Amino acid sequence: AQTVTQSQPEMSVQEAETVTLSCTYDTSESDYYLFWYKQPPSRQMILVIRQEAYKQQNATENRFSVNFQKAAKSFSLKISDSQLGDAAMYFCAYRSGFGNEKLTFGTGTRLTIIP
Amino acid sequence: KAGVTQTPRYLIKTRGQQVTLSCSPISGHRSVSWYQQTPGQGLQFLFEYFSETQRNKGNFPGRFSGRQFSNSRSEMNVSTLELGDSALYLCASSAGQGTGGANVLTFGAGSRLTVL
């Protein structure tokens, strides 16, 4: 079974600074996808970024980028120029590449933005 | 394009009762998944439906059930409610065509269930 571990329950960053959230995972599969979701106080889960395991290039979406280390099974999220609206719970998630819609989530990291 | 709609947003039940939650996916999406979120257990997968068939099921007791209708709308039902069923229930939809990462899950705002 796949597992996802987020070892940082809470993180804080000054507004406009950069922060990195950590995620490691365990799987024996070769084809899979990794995601970062954001859950603000409104509770709606919002996709931040995704990474296909077969792609070596790290995904980037505006101020959000990942550092995907496949051999180390590490998938960290970097948020640049942090904004107050980035304050939320961030969840790392894994999905098998074999037509399975099931997401396995980590326990989440609560990110606080300090004005 | 309308998002994933979950109803009701909040509900309070007592132990032993049953509850039905509804999820309307994004138009054109055929896969609907359900997740339970609690402070203690985090986000846990309940089940996934695609074209009215349950494709995958998490490790929950039989009191938790679901179904999907021909218009892709889905319902989940919890019978004989227990205090531990208090949670945020999230629904997510995707195209579900088995092409993996291309099928990004879009979540609804959730239904907050409180069991007294």
JSON list of C-alpha atoms in Angstrom, two decimals:
[
{"chain": "A", "resi": 1, "resn": "ALA", "atom": "CA", "xyz": [0.00, 0.00, 0.00]},
{"chain": "A", "resi": 2, "resn": "GLN", "atom": "CA", "xyz": [1.13, 3.50, -0.72]},
{"chain": "A", "resi": 3, "resn": "THR", "atom": "CA", "xyz": [1.83, 5.96, 2.08]},
{"chain": "A", "resi": 4, "resn": "VAL", "atom": "CA", "xyz": [2.38, 9.70, 2.09]},
{"chain": "A", "resi": 5, "resn": "THR", "atom": "CA", "xyz": [4.21, 11.46, 4.90]},
{"chain": "A", "resi": 6, "resn": "GLN", "atom": "CA", "xyz": [4.26, 15.15, 5.70]},
{"chain": "A", "resi": 7, "resn": "SER", "atom": "CA", "xyz": [6.59, 15.68, 8.63]},
{"chain": "A", "resi": 8, "resn": "GLN", "atom": "CA", "xyz": [5.86, 19.36, 9.20]},
{"chain": "A", "resi": 9, "resn": "PRO", "atom": "CA", "xyz": [2.51, 19.83, 10.96]},
{"chain": "A", "resi": 10, "resn": "GLU", "atom": "CA", "xyz": [2.92, 23.59, 10.93]},
{"chain": "A", "resi": 11, "resn": "MET", "atom": "CA", "xyz": [5.03, 26.12, 9.08]},
{"chain": "A", "resi": 12, "resn": "SER", "atom": "CA", "xyz": [5.12, 29.88, 9.03]},
{"chain": "A", "resi": 13, "resn": "VAL", "atom": "CA", "xyz": [6.67, 32.38, 6.65]},
{"chain": "A", "resi": 14, "resn": "GLN", "atom": "CA", "xyz": [6.93, 36.11, 6.35]},
{"chain": "A", "resi": 15, "resn": "GLU", "atom": "CA", "xyz": [4.86, 37.69, 3.62]},
{"chain": "A", "resi": 16, "resn": "ALA", "atom": "CA", "xyz": [6.85, 37.94, 0.35]},
{"chain": "A", "resi": 17, "resn": "GLU", "atom": "CA", "xyz": [9.35, 35.30, 1.49]},
{"chain": "A", "resi": 18, "resn": "THR", "atom": "CA", "xyz": [9.81, 31.75, 0.22]},
{"chain": "A", "resi": 19, "resn": "VAL", "atom": "CA", "xyz": [8.78, 28.60, 2.05]},
{"chain": "A", "resi": 20, "resn": "THR", "atom": "CA", "xyz": [9.21, 24.91, 1.27]},
{"chain": "A", "resi": 21, "resn": "LEU", "atom": "CA", "xyz": [6.82, 22.21, 2.43]},
{"chain": "A", "resi": 22, "resn": "SER", "atom": "CA", "xyz": [8.09, 18.64, 2.58]},
{"chain": "A", "resi": 23, "resn": "CYS", "atom": "CA", "xyz": [6.47, 15.42, 1.47]},
{"chain": "A", "resi": 24, "resn": "THR", "atom": "CA", "xyz": [7.78, 11.89, 1.13]},
{"chain": "A", "resi": 25, "resn": "TYR", "atom": "CA", "xyz": [5.95, 8.88, -0.18]},
{"chain": "A", "resi": 26, "resn": "ASP", "atom": "CA", "xyz": [6.37, 5.19, -0.43]},
{"chain": "A", "resi": 27, "resn": "THR", "atom": "CA", "xyz": [5.29, 3.07, -3.38]},
{"chain": "A", "resi": 28, "resn": "SER", "atom": "CA", "xyz": [6.39, 0.10, -5.40]},
{"chain": "A", "resi": 29, "resn": "GLU", "atom": "CA", "xyz": [4.62, 1.34, -8.51]},
{"chain": "A", "resi": 30, "resn": "SER", "atom": "CA", "xyz": [6.46, 2.88, -11.42]},
{"chain": "A", "resi": 31, "resn": "ASP", "atom": "CA", "xyz": [3.56, 4.88, -12.82]},
{"chain": "A", "resi": 32, "resn": "TYR", "atom": "CA", "xyz": [1.94, 7.38, -10.49]},
{"chain": "A", "resi": 33, "resn": "TYR", "atom": "CA", "xyz": [1.03, 11.00, -9.98]},
{"chain": "A", "resi": 34, "resn": "LEU", "atom": "CA", "xyz": [1.67, 13.40, -7.15]},
{"chain": "A", "resi": 35, "resn": "PHE", "atom": "CA", "xyz": [-0.37, 16.41, -6.16]},
{"chain": "A", "resi": 36, "resn": "TRP", "atom": "CA", "xyz": [-0.37, 19.30, -3.76]},
{"chain": "A", "resi": 37, "resn": "TYR", "atom": "CA", "xyz": [-3.79, 20.46, -2.64]},
{"chain": "A", "resi": 38, "resn": "LYS", "atom": "CA", "xyz": [-4.57, 23.53, -0.59]},
{"chain": "A", "resi": 39, "resn": "GLN", "atom": "CA", "xyz": [-7.45, 23.70, 1.89]},
{"chain": "A", "resi": 40, "resn": "PRO", "atom": "CA", "xyz": [-8.17, 27.21, 3.17]},
{"chain": "A", "resi": 41, "resn": "PRO", "atom": "CA", "xyz": [-10.53, 27.86, 6.10]},
{"chain": "A", "resi": 42, "resn": "SER", "atom": "CA", "xyz": [-13.42, 27.69, 3.64]},
{"chain": "A", "resi": 43, "resn": "ARG", "atom": "CA", "xyz": [-12.59, 23.93, 3.53]},
{"chain": "A", "resi": 44, "resn": "GLN", "atom": "CA", "xyz": [-12.65, 23.61, -0.24]},
{"chain": "A", "resi": 45, "resn": "MET", "atom": "CA", "xyz": [-9.74, 21.55, -1.50]},
{"chain": "A", "resi": 46, "resn": "ILE", "atom": "CA", "xyz": [-8.00, 23.35, -4.33]},
{"chain": "A", "resi": 47, "resn": "LEU", "atom": "CA", "xyz": [-5.40, 21.80, -6.61]},
{"chain": "A", "resi": 48, "resn": "VAL", "atom": "CA", "xyz": [-2.12, 23.70, -6.41]},
{"chain": "A", "resi": 49, "resn": "ILE", "atom": "CA", "xyz": [0.15, 21.65, -8.63]},
{"chain": "A", "resi": 50, "resn": "ARG", "atom": "CA", "xyz": [0.60, 18.14, -10.01]},
{"chain": "A", "resi": 51, "resn": "GLN", "atom": "CA", "xyz": [3.55, 16.03, -11.15]},
{"chain": "A", "resi": 52, "resn": "GLU", "atom": "CA", "xyz": [3.62, 12.98, -13.37]},
{"chain": "A", "resi": 53, "resn": "ALA", "atom": "CA", "xyz": [6.22, 10.51, -12.14]},
{"chain": "A", "resi": 54, "resn": "TYR", "atom": "CA", "xyz": [7.48, 9.78, -15.64]},
{"chain": "A", "resi": 55, "resn": "LYS", "atom": "CA", "xyz": [8.39, 13.43, -16.16]},
{"chain": "A", "resi": 56, "resn": "GLN", "atom": "CA", "xyz": [11.81, 14.45, -14.92]},
{"chain": "A", "resi": 57, "resn": "GLN", "atom": "CA", "xyz": [11.08, 18.13, -15.19]},
{"chain": "A", "resi": 58, "resn": "ASN", "atom": "CA", "xyz": [9.71, 19.68, -12.04]},
{"chain": "A", "resi": 59, "resn": "ALA", "atom": "CA", "xyz": [6.23, 21.15, -12.36]},
{"chain": "A", "resi": 60, "resn": "THR", "atom": "CA", "xyz": [5.71, 24.89, -11.94]},
{"chain": "A", "resi": 61, "resn": "GLU", "atom": "CA", "xyz": [2.55, 26.95, -11.60]},
{"chain": "A", "resi": 62, "resn": "ASN", "atom": "CA", "xyz": [3.24, 30.65, -11.18]},
{"chain": "A", "resi": 63, "resn": "ARG", "atom": "CA", "xyz": [4.65, 31.11, -7.65]},
{"chain": "A", "resi": 64, "resn": "PHE", "atom": "CA", "xyz": [4.38, 27.39, -6.88]},
{"chain": "A", "resi": 65, "resn": "SER", "atom": "CA", "xyz": [6.98, 24.84, -7.87]},
{"chain": "A", "resi": 66, "resn": "VAL", "atom": "CA", "xyz": [7.95, 21.37, -6.82]},
{"chain": "A", "resi": 67, "resn": "ASN", "atom": "CA", "xyz": [11.20, 19.57, -6.25]},
{"chain": "A", "resi": 68, "resn": "PHE", "atom": "CA", "xyz": [10.49, 16.01, -7.35]},
{"chain": "A", "resi": 69, "resn": "GLN", "atom": "CA", "xyz": [13.20, 13.52, -6.39]},
{"chain": "A", "resi": 70, "resn": "LYS", "atom": "CA", "xyz": [11.93, 10.19, -7.69]},
{"chain": "A", "resi": 71, "resn": "ALA", "atom": "CA", "xyz": [14.75, 8.03, -6.35]},
{"chain": "A", "resi": 72, "resn": "ALA", "atom": "CA", "xyz": [14.40, 9.55, -2.91]},
{"chain": "A", "resi": 73, "resn": "LYS", "atom": "CA", "xyz": [10.59, 9.49, -3.16]},
{"chain": "A", "resi": 74, "resn": "SER", "atom": "CA", "xyz": [10.44, 13.10, -2.18]},
{"chain": "A", "resi": 75, "resn": "PHE", "atom": "CA", "xyz": [8.02, 15.74, -3.46]},
{"chain": "A", "resi": 76, "resn": "SER", "atom": "CA", "xyz": [8.41, 19.16, -1.84]},
{"chain": "A", "resi": 77, "resn": "LEU", "atom": "CA", "xyz": [6.42, 22.29, -2.62]},
{"chain": "A", "resi": 78, "resn": "LYS", "atom": "CA", "xyz": [8.09, 25.68, -2.84]},
{"chain": "A", "resi": 79, "resn": "ILE", "atom": "CA", "xyz": [5.97, 28.80, -2.53]},
{"chain": "A", "resi": 80, "resn": "SER", "atom": "CA", "xyz": [7.72, 31.96, -3.64]},
{"chain": "A", "resi": 81, "resn": "ASP", "atom": "CA", "xyz": [6.67, 35.52, -2.77]},
{"chain": "A", "resi": 82, "resn": "SER", "atom": "CA", "xyz": [4.24, 34.23, -0.14]},
{"chain": "A", "resi": 83, "resn": "GLN", "atom": "CA", "xyz": [0.95, 36.07, 0.08]},
{"chain": "A", "resi": 84, "resn": "LEU", "atom": "CA", "xyz": [-1.65, 36.29, 2.82]},
{"chain": "A", "resi": 85, "resn": "GLY", "atom": "CA", "xyz": [-4.01, 34.28, 0.66]},
{"chain": "A", "resi": 86, "resn": "ASP", "atom": "CA", "xyz": [-1.60, 31.35, 0.73]},
{"chain": "A", "resi": 87, "resn": "ALA", "atom": "CA", "xyz": [-2.48, 30.67, 4.36]},
{"chain": "A", "resi": 88, "resn": "ALA", "atom": "CA", "xyz": [-4.10, 27.23, 4.42]},
{"chain": "A", "resi": 89, "resn": "MET", "atom": "CA", "xyz": [-3.61, 23.55, 5.07]},
{"chain": "A", "resi": 90, "resn": "TYR", "atom": "CA", "xyz": [-1.51, 21.97, 2.36]},
{"chain": "A", "resi": 91, "resn": "PHE", "atom": "CA", "xyz": [-1.90, 18.30, 1.56]},
{"chain": "A", "resi": 92, "resn": "CYS", "atom": "CA", "xyz": [0.40, 16.15, -0.48]},
{"chain": "A", "resi": 93, "resn": "ALA", "atom": "CA", "xyz": [-1.39, 13.35, -2.32]},
{"chain": "A", "resi": 94, "resn": "TYR", "atom": "CA", "xyz": [-0.49, 10.26, -4.34]},
{"chain": "A", "resi": 95, "resn": "ARG", "atom": "CA", "xyz": [-2.44, 8.54, -7.05]},
{"chain": "A", "resi": 96, "resn": "SER", "atom": "CA", "xyz": [-1.63, 5.36, -8.90]},
{"chain": "A", "resi": 97, "resn": "GLY", "atom": "CA", "xyz": [-1.25, 5.65, -12.64]},
{"chain": "A", "resi": 98, "resn": "PHE", "atom": "CA", "xyz": [-3.32, 2.60, -13.35]},
{"chain": "A", "resi": 99, "resn": "GLY", "atom": "CA", "xyz": [-6.71, 4.19, -13.98]},
{"chain": "A", "resi": 100, "resn": "ASN", "atom": "CA", "xyz": [-7.38, 4.50, -10.27]},
{"chain": "A", "resi": 101, "resn": "GLU", "atom": "CA", "xyz": [-8.94, 7.74, -9.06]},
{"chain": "A", "resi": 102, "resn": "LYS", "atom": "CA", "xyz": [-8.12, 7.10, -5.40]},
{"chain": "A", "resi": 103, "resn": "LEU", "atom": "CA", "xyz": [-5.96, 9.72, -3.72]},
{"chain": "A", "resi": 104, "resn": "THR", "atom": "CA", "xyz": [-3.82, 8.86, -0.72]},
{"chain": "A", "resi": 105, "resn": "PHE", "atom": "CA", "xyz": [-3.23, 11.99, 1.35]},
{"chain": "A", "resi": 106, "resn": "GLY", "atom": "CA", "xyz": [-0.59, 13.02, 3.82]},
{"chain": "A", "resi": 107, "resn": "THR", "atom": "CA", "xyz": [-1.57, 14.48, 7.17]},
{"chain": "A", "resi": 108, "resn": "GLY", "atom": "CA", "xyz": [-1.15, 18.05, 5.99]},
{"chain": "A", "resi": 109, "resn": "THR", "atom": "CA", "xyz": [0.93, 21.10, 6.84]},
{"chain": "A", "resi": 110, "resn": "ARG", "atom": "CA", "xyz": [-0.72, 24.21, 8.21]},
{"chain": "A", "resi": 111, "resn": "LEU", "atom": "CA", "xyz": [0.92, 27.25, 6.65]},
{"chain": "A", "resi": 112, "resn": "THR", "atom": "CA", "xyz": [0.69, 30.61, 8.38]},
{"chain": "A", "resi": 113, "resn": "ILE", "atom": "CA", "xyz": [1.67, 33.82, 6.59]},
{"chain": "A", "resi": 114, "resn": "ILE", "atom": "CA", "xyz": [3.08, 36.52, 8.85]},
{"chain": "A", "resi": 115, "resn": "PRO", "atom": "CA", "xyz": [2.31, 40.05, 7.60]},
{"chain": "B", "resi": 1, "resn": "LYS", "atom": "CA", "xyz": [-18.61, 26.05, -15.61]},
{"chain": "B", "resi": 2, "resn": "ALA", "atom": "CA", "xyz": [-20.25, 25.09, -12.33]},
{"chain": "B", "resi": 3, "resn": "GLY", "atom": "CA", "xyz": [-18.09, 23.31, -9.79]},
{"chain": "B", "resi": 4, "resn": "VAL", "atom": "CA", "xyz": [-18.81, 20.29, -7.66]},
{"chain": "B", "resi": 5, "resn": "THR", "atom": "CA", "xyz": [-21.89, 20.89, -5.54]},
{"chain": "B", "resi": 6, "resn": "GLN", "atom": "CA", "xyz": [-22.46, 19.15, -2.26]},
{"chain": "B", "resi": 7, "resn": "THR", "atom": "CA", "xyz": [-25.64, 19.28, -0.22]},
{"chain": "B", "resi": 8, "resn": "PRO", "atom": "CA", "xyz": [-26.38, 19.81, 2.55]},
{"chain": "B", "resi": 9, "resn": "ARG", "atom": "CA", "xyz": [-23.41, 21.88, 3.74]},
{"chain": "B", "resi": 10, "resn": "TYR", "atom": "CA", "xyz": [-24.15, 21.30, 7.41]},
{"chain": "B", "resi": 11, "resn": "LEU", "atom": "CA", "xyz": [-26.26, 18.80, 9.24]},
{"chain": "B", "resi": 12, "resn": "ILE", "atom": "CA", "xyz": [-26.75, 17.51, 12.75]},
{"chain": "B", "resi": 13, "resn": "LYS", "atom": "CA", "xyz": [-27.94, 14.00, 13.50]},
{"chain": "B", "resi": 14, "resn": "THR", "atom": "CA", "xyz": [-28.21, 11.84, 16.57]},
{"chain": "B", "resi": 15, "resn": "ARG", "atom": "CA", "xyz": [-26.70, 8.42, 17.15]},
{"chain": "B", "resi": 16, "resn": "GLY", "atom": "CA", "xyz": [-28.55, 5.63, 15.44]},
{"chain": "B", "resi": 17, "resn": "GLN", "atom": "CA", "xyz": [-30.03, 7.80, 12.71]},
{"chain": "B", "resi": 18, "resn": "GLN", "atom": "CA", "xyz": [-29.06, 7.61, 9.09]},
{"chain": "B", "resi": 19, "resn": "VAL", "atom": "CA", "xyz": [-27.93, 10.34, 6.72]},
{"chain": "B", "resi": 20, "resn": "THR", "atom": "CA", "xyz": [-27.76, 10.84, 2.98]},
{"chain": "B", "resi": 21, "resn": "LEU", "atom": "CA", "xyz": [-25.34, 13.28, 1.38]},
{"chain": "B", "resi": 22, "resn": "SER", "atom": "CA", "xyz": [-25.54, 14.40, -2.22]},
{"chain": "B", "resi": 23, "resn": "CYS", "atom": "CA", "xyz": [-22.89, 15.35, -4.75]},
{"chain": "B", "resi": 24, "resn": "SER", "atom": "CA", "xyz": [-23.39, 16.86, -8.20]},
{"chain": "B", "resi": 25, "resn": "PRO", "atom": "CA", "xyz": [-20.20, 16.62, -10.26]},
{"chain": "B", "resi": 26, "resn": "ILE", "atom": "CA", "xyz": [-18.88, 19.02, -12.83]},
{"chain": "B", "resi": 27, "resn": "SER", "atom": "CA", "xyz": [-20.81, 18.67, -16.06]},
{"chain": "B", "resi": 28, "resn": "GLY", "atom": "CA", "xyz": [-19.28, 15.94, -18.18]},
{"chain": "B", "resi": 29, "resn": "HIS", "atom": "CA", "xyz": [-17.43, 14.29, -15.30]},
{"chain": "B", "resi": 30, "resn": "ARG", "atom": "CA", "xyz": [-18.31, 10.63, -14.90]},
{"chain": "B", "resi": 31, "resn": "SER", "atom": "CA", "xyz": [-16.26, 9.74, -11.84]},
{"chain": "B", "resi": 32, "resn": "VAL", "atom": "CA", "xyz": [-17.26, 10.73, -8.31]},
{"chain": "B", "resi": 33, "resn": "SER", "atom": "CA", "xyz": [-15.17, 9.95, -5.26]},
{"chain": "B", "resi": 34, "resn": "TRP", "atom": "CA", "xyz": [-15.96, 10.43, -1.59]},
{"chain": "B", "resi": 35, "resn": "TYR", "atom": "CA", "xyz": [-13.57, 11.20, 1.25]},
{"chain": "B", "resi": 36, "resn": "GLN", "atom": "CA", "xyz": [-14.00, 11.50, 4.99]},
{"chain": "B", "resi": 37, "resn": "GLN", "atom": "CA", "xyz": [-11.94, 14.14, 6.79]},
{"chain": "B", "resi": 38, "resn": "THR", "atom": "CA", "xyz": [-11.52, 14.08, 10.56]},
{"chain": "B", "resi": 39, "resn": "PRO", "atom": "CA", "xyz": [-8.91, 15.68, 12.84]},
{"chain": "B", "resi": 40, "resn": "GLY", "atom": "CA", "xyz": [-7.79, 12.28, 14.07]},
{"chain": "B", "resi": 41, "resn": "GLN", "atom": "CA", "xyz": [-7.71, 10.21, 10.89]},
{"chain": "B", "resi": 42, "resn": "GLY", "atom": "CA", "xyz": [-7.16, 12.91, 8.30]},
{"chain": "B", "resi": 43, "resn": "LEU", "atom": "CA", "xyz": [-8.43, 12.41, 4.77]},
{"chain": "B", "resi": 44, "resn": "GLN", "atom": "CA", "xyz": [-9.59, 8.89, 4.06]},
{"chain": "B", "resi": 45, "resn": "PHE", "atom": "CA", "xyz": [-10.95, 7.49, 0.83]},
{"chain": "B", "resi": 46, "resn": "LEU", "atom": "CA", "xyz": [-14.45, 6.07, 1.04]},
{"chain": "B", "resi": 47, "resn": "PHE", "atom": "CA", "xyz": [-15.34, 4.97, -2.48]},
{"chain": "B", "resi": 48, "resn": "GLU", "atom": "CA", "xyz": [-15.36, 5.91, -6.13]},
{"chain": "B", "resi": 49, "resn": "TYR", "atom": "CA", "xyz": [-18.13, 5.57, -8.67]},
{"chain": "B", "resi": 50, "resn": "PHE", "atom": "CA", "xyz": [-17.80, 5.65, -12.42]},
{"chain": "B", "resi": 51, "resn": "SER", "atom": "CA", "xyz": [-20.73, 5.27, -14.79]},
{"chain": "B", "resi": 52, "resn": "GLU", "atom": "CA", "xyz": [-22.99, 4.08, -11.96]},
{"chain": "B", "resi": 53, "resn": "THR", "atom": "CA", "xyz": [-20.55, 1.36, -10.86]},
{"chain": "B", "resi": 54, "resn": "GLN", "atom": "CA", "xyz": [-18.43, 1.32, -7.75]},
{"chain": "B", "resi": 55, "resn": "ARG", "atom": "CA", "xyz": [-14.85, 0.97, -8.96]},
{"chain": "B", "resi": 56, "resn": "ASN", "atom": "CA", "xyz": [-12.96, 1.25, -5.73]},
{"chain": "B", "resi": 57, "resn": "LYS", "atom": "CA", "xyz": [-13.75, 1.12, -2.04]},
{"chain": "B", "resi": 58, "resn": "GLY", "atom": "CA", "xyz": [-11.86, 2.21, 1.04]},
{"chain": "B", "resi": 59, "resn": "ASN", "atom": "CA", "xyz": [-11.67, 0.46, 4.38]},
{"chain": "B", "resi": 60, "resn": "PHE", "atom": "CA", "xyz": [-14.95, 1.54, 5.93]},
{"chain": "B", "resi": 61, "resn": "PRO", "atom": "CA", "xyz": [-17.71, -0.57, 7.49]},
{"chain": "B", "resi": 62, "resn": "GLY", "atom": "CA", "xyz": [-20.77, -1.57, 5.53]},
{"chain": "B", "resi": 63, "resn": "ARG", "atom": "CA", "xyz": [-22.76, 1.23, 7.18]},
{"chain": "B", "resi": 64, "resn": "PHE", "atom": "CA", "xyz": [-21.18, 3.48, 4.59]},
{"chain": "B", "resi": 65, "resn": "SER", "atom": "CA", "xyz": [-22.66, 3.05, 1.16]},
{"chain": "B", "resi": 66, "resn": "GLY", "atom": "CA", "xyz": [-23.08, 5.03, -1.99]},
{"chain": "B", "resi": 67, "resn": "ARG", "atom": "CA", "xyz": [-24.54, 5.07, -5.41]},
{"chain": "B", "resi": 68, "resn": "GLN", "atom": "CA", "xyz": [-24.34, 6.98, -8.63]},
{"chain": "B", "resi": 69, "resn": "PHE", "atom": "CA", "xyz": [-27.15, 7.89, -10.94]},
{"chain": "B", "resi": 70, "resn": "SER", "atom": "CA", "xyz": [-27.24, 7.98, -14.71]},
{"chain": "B", "resi": 71, "resn": "ASN", "atom": "CA", "xyz": [-26.62, 11.75, -14.67]},
{"chain": "B", "resi": 72, "resn": "SER", "atom": "CA", "xyz": [-23.43, 11.10, -12.65]},
{"chain": "B", "resi": 73, "resn": "ARG", "atom": "CA", "xyz": [-24.83, 12.62, -9.49]},
{"chain": "B", "resi": 74, "resn": "SER", "atom": "CA", "xyz": [-23.87, 10.59, -6.46]},
{"chain": "B", "resi": 75, "resn": "GLU", "atom": "CA", "xyz": [-25.19, 10.02, -3.00]},
{"chain": "B", "resi": 76, "resn": "MET", "atom": "CA", "xyz": [-23.57, 8.48, 0.01]},
{"chain": "B", "resi": 77, "resn": "ASN", "atom": "CA", "xyz": [-25.46, 7.06, 2.93]},
{"chain": "B", "resi": 78, "resn": "VAL", "atom": "CA", "xyz": [-24.37, 6.34, 6.45]},
{"chain": "B", "resi": 79, "resn": "SER", "atom": "CA", "xyz": [-26.70, 4.19, 8.50]},
{"chain": "B", "resi": 80, "resn": "THR", "atom": "CA", "xyz": [-26.81, 3.72, 12.27]},
{"chain": "B", "resi": 81, "resn": "LEU", "atom": "CA", "xyz": [-24.72, 6.80, 12.90]},
{"chain": "B", "resi": 82, "resn": "GLU", "atom": "CA", "xyz": [-22.02, 6.74, 15.54]},
{"chain": "B", "resi": 83, "resn": "LEU", "atom": "CA", "xyz": [-20.32, 9.65, 17.27]},
{"chain": "B", "resi": 84, "resn": "GLY", "atom": "CA", "xyz": [-17.14, 8.85, 15.35]},
{"chain": "B", "resi": 85, "resn": "ASP", "atom": "CA", "xyz": [-18.91, 9.51, 12.07]},
{"chain": "B", "resi": 86, "resn": "SER", "atom": "CA", "xyz": [-18.78, 13.23, 12.78]},
{"chain": "B", "resi": 87, "resn": "ALA", "atom": "CA", "xyz": [-16.63, 14.56, 9.98]},
{"chain": "B", "resi": 88, "resn": "LEU", "atom": "CA", "xyz": [-16.35, 16.64, 6.88]},
{"chain": "B", "resi": 89, "resn": "TYR", "atom": "CA", "xyz": [-17.39, 14.56, 3.90]},
{"chain": "B", "resi": 90, "resn": "LEU", "atom": "CA", "xyz": [-15.79, 15.66, 0.67]},
{"chain": "B", "resi": 91, "resn": "CYS", "atom": "CA", "xyz": [-16.86, 14.73, -2.79]},
{"chain": "B", "resi": 92, "resn": "ALA", "atom": "CA", "xyz": [-14.61, 15.02, -5.83]},
{"chain": "B", "resi": 93, "resn": "SER", "atom": "CA", "xyz": [-15.30, 14.55, -9.51]},
{"chain": "B", "resi": 94, "resn": "SER", "atom": "CA", "xyz": [-13.14, 13.89, -12.53]},
{"chain": "B", "resi": 95, "resn": "ALA", "atom": "CA", "xyz": [-13.49, 12.83, -16.12]},
{"chain": "B", "resi": 96, "resn": "GLY", "atom": "CA", "xyz": [-12.46, 9.38, -14.95]},
{"chain": "B", "resi": 97, "resn": "GLN", "atom": "CA", "xyz": [-11.46, 8.06, -18.32]},
{"chain": "B", "resi": 98, "resn": "GLY", "atom": "CA", "xyz": [-8.58, 6.06, -16.94]},
{"chain": "B", "resi": 99, "resn": "THR", "atom": "CA", "xyz": [-5.91, 8.30, -18.33]},
{"chain": "B", "resi": 100, "resn": "GLY", "atom": "CA", "xyz": [-4.35, 8.88, -14.94]},
{"chain": "B", "resi": 101, "resn": "GLY", "atom": "CA", "xyz": [-2.94, 12.27, -14.16]},
{"chain": "B", "resi": 102, "resn": "ALA", "atom": "CA", "xyz": [-4.98, 13.98, -16.83]},
{"chain": "B", "resi": 103, "resn": "ASN", "atom": "CA", "xyz": [-7.95, 13.36, -14.62]},
{"chain": "B", "resi": 104, "resn": "VAL", "atom": "CA", "xyz": [-7.48, 15.95, -11.93]},
{"chain": "B", "resi": 105, "resn": "LEU", "atom": "CA", "xyz": [-9.93, 15.62, -9.08]},
{"chain": "B", "resi": 106, "resn": "THR", "atom": "CA", "xyz": [-12.00, 18.71, -8.37]},
{"chain": "B", "resi": 107, "resn": "PHE", "atom": "CA", "xyz": [-13.46, 18.85, -4.89]},
{"chain": "B", "resi": 108, "resn": "GLY", "atom": "CA", "xyz": [-16.69, 20.24, -3.54]},
{"chain": "B", "resi": 109, "resn": "ALA", "atom": "CA", "xyz": [-16.92, 22.38, -0.42]},
{"chain": "B", "resi": 110, "resn": "GLY", "atom": "CA", "xyz": [-17.95, 19.41, 1.70]},
{"chain": "B", "resi": 111, "resn": "SER", "atom": "CA", "xyz": [-20.79, 18.42, 3.98]},
{"chain": "B", "resi": 112, "resn": "ARG", "atom": "CA", "xyz": [-20.12, 18.89, 7.68]},
{"chain": "B", "resi": 113, "resn": "LEU", "atom": "CA", "xyz": [-21.85, 16.13, 9.65]},
{"chain": "B", "resi": 114, "resn": "THR", "atom": "CA", "xyz": [-22.17, 16.35, 13.42]},
{"chain": "B", "resi": 115, "resn": "VAL", "atom": "CA", "xyz": [-23.46, 13.32, 15.29]},
{"chain": "B", "resi": 116, "resn": "LEU", "atom": "CA", "xyz": [-24.78, 13.95, 18.81]}
]
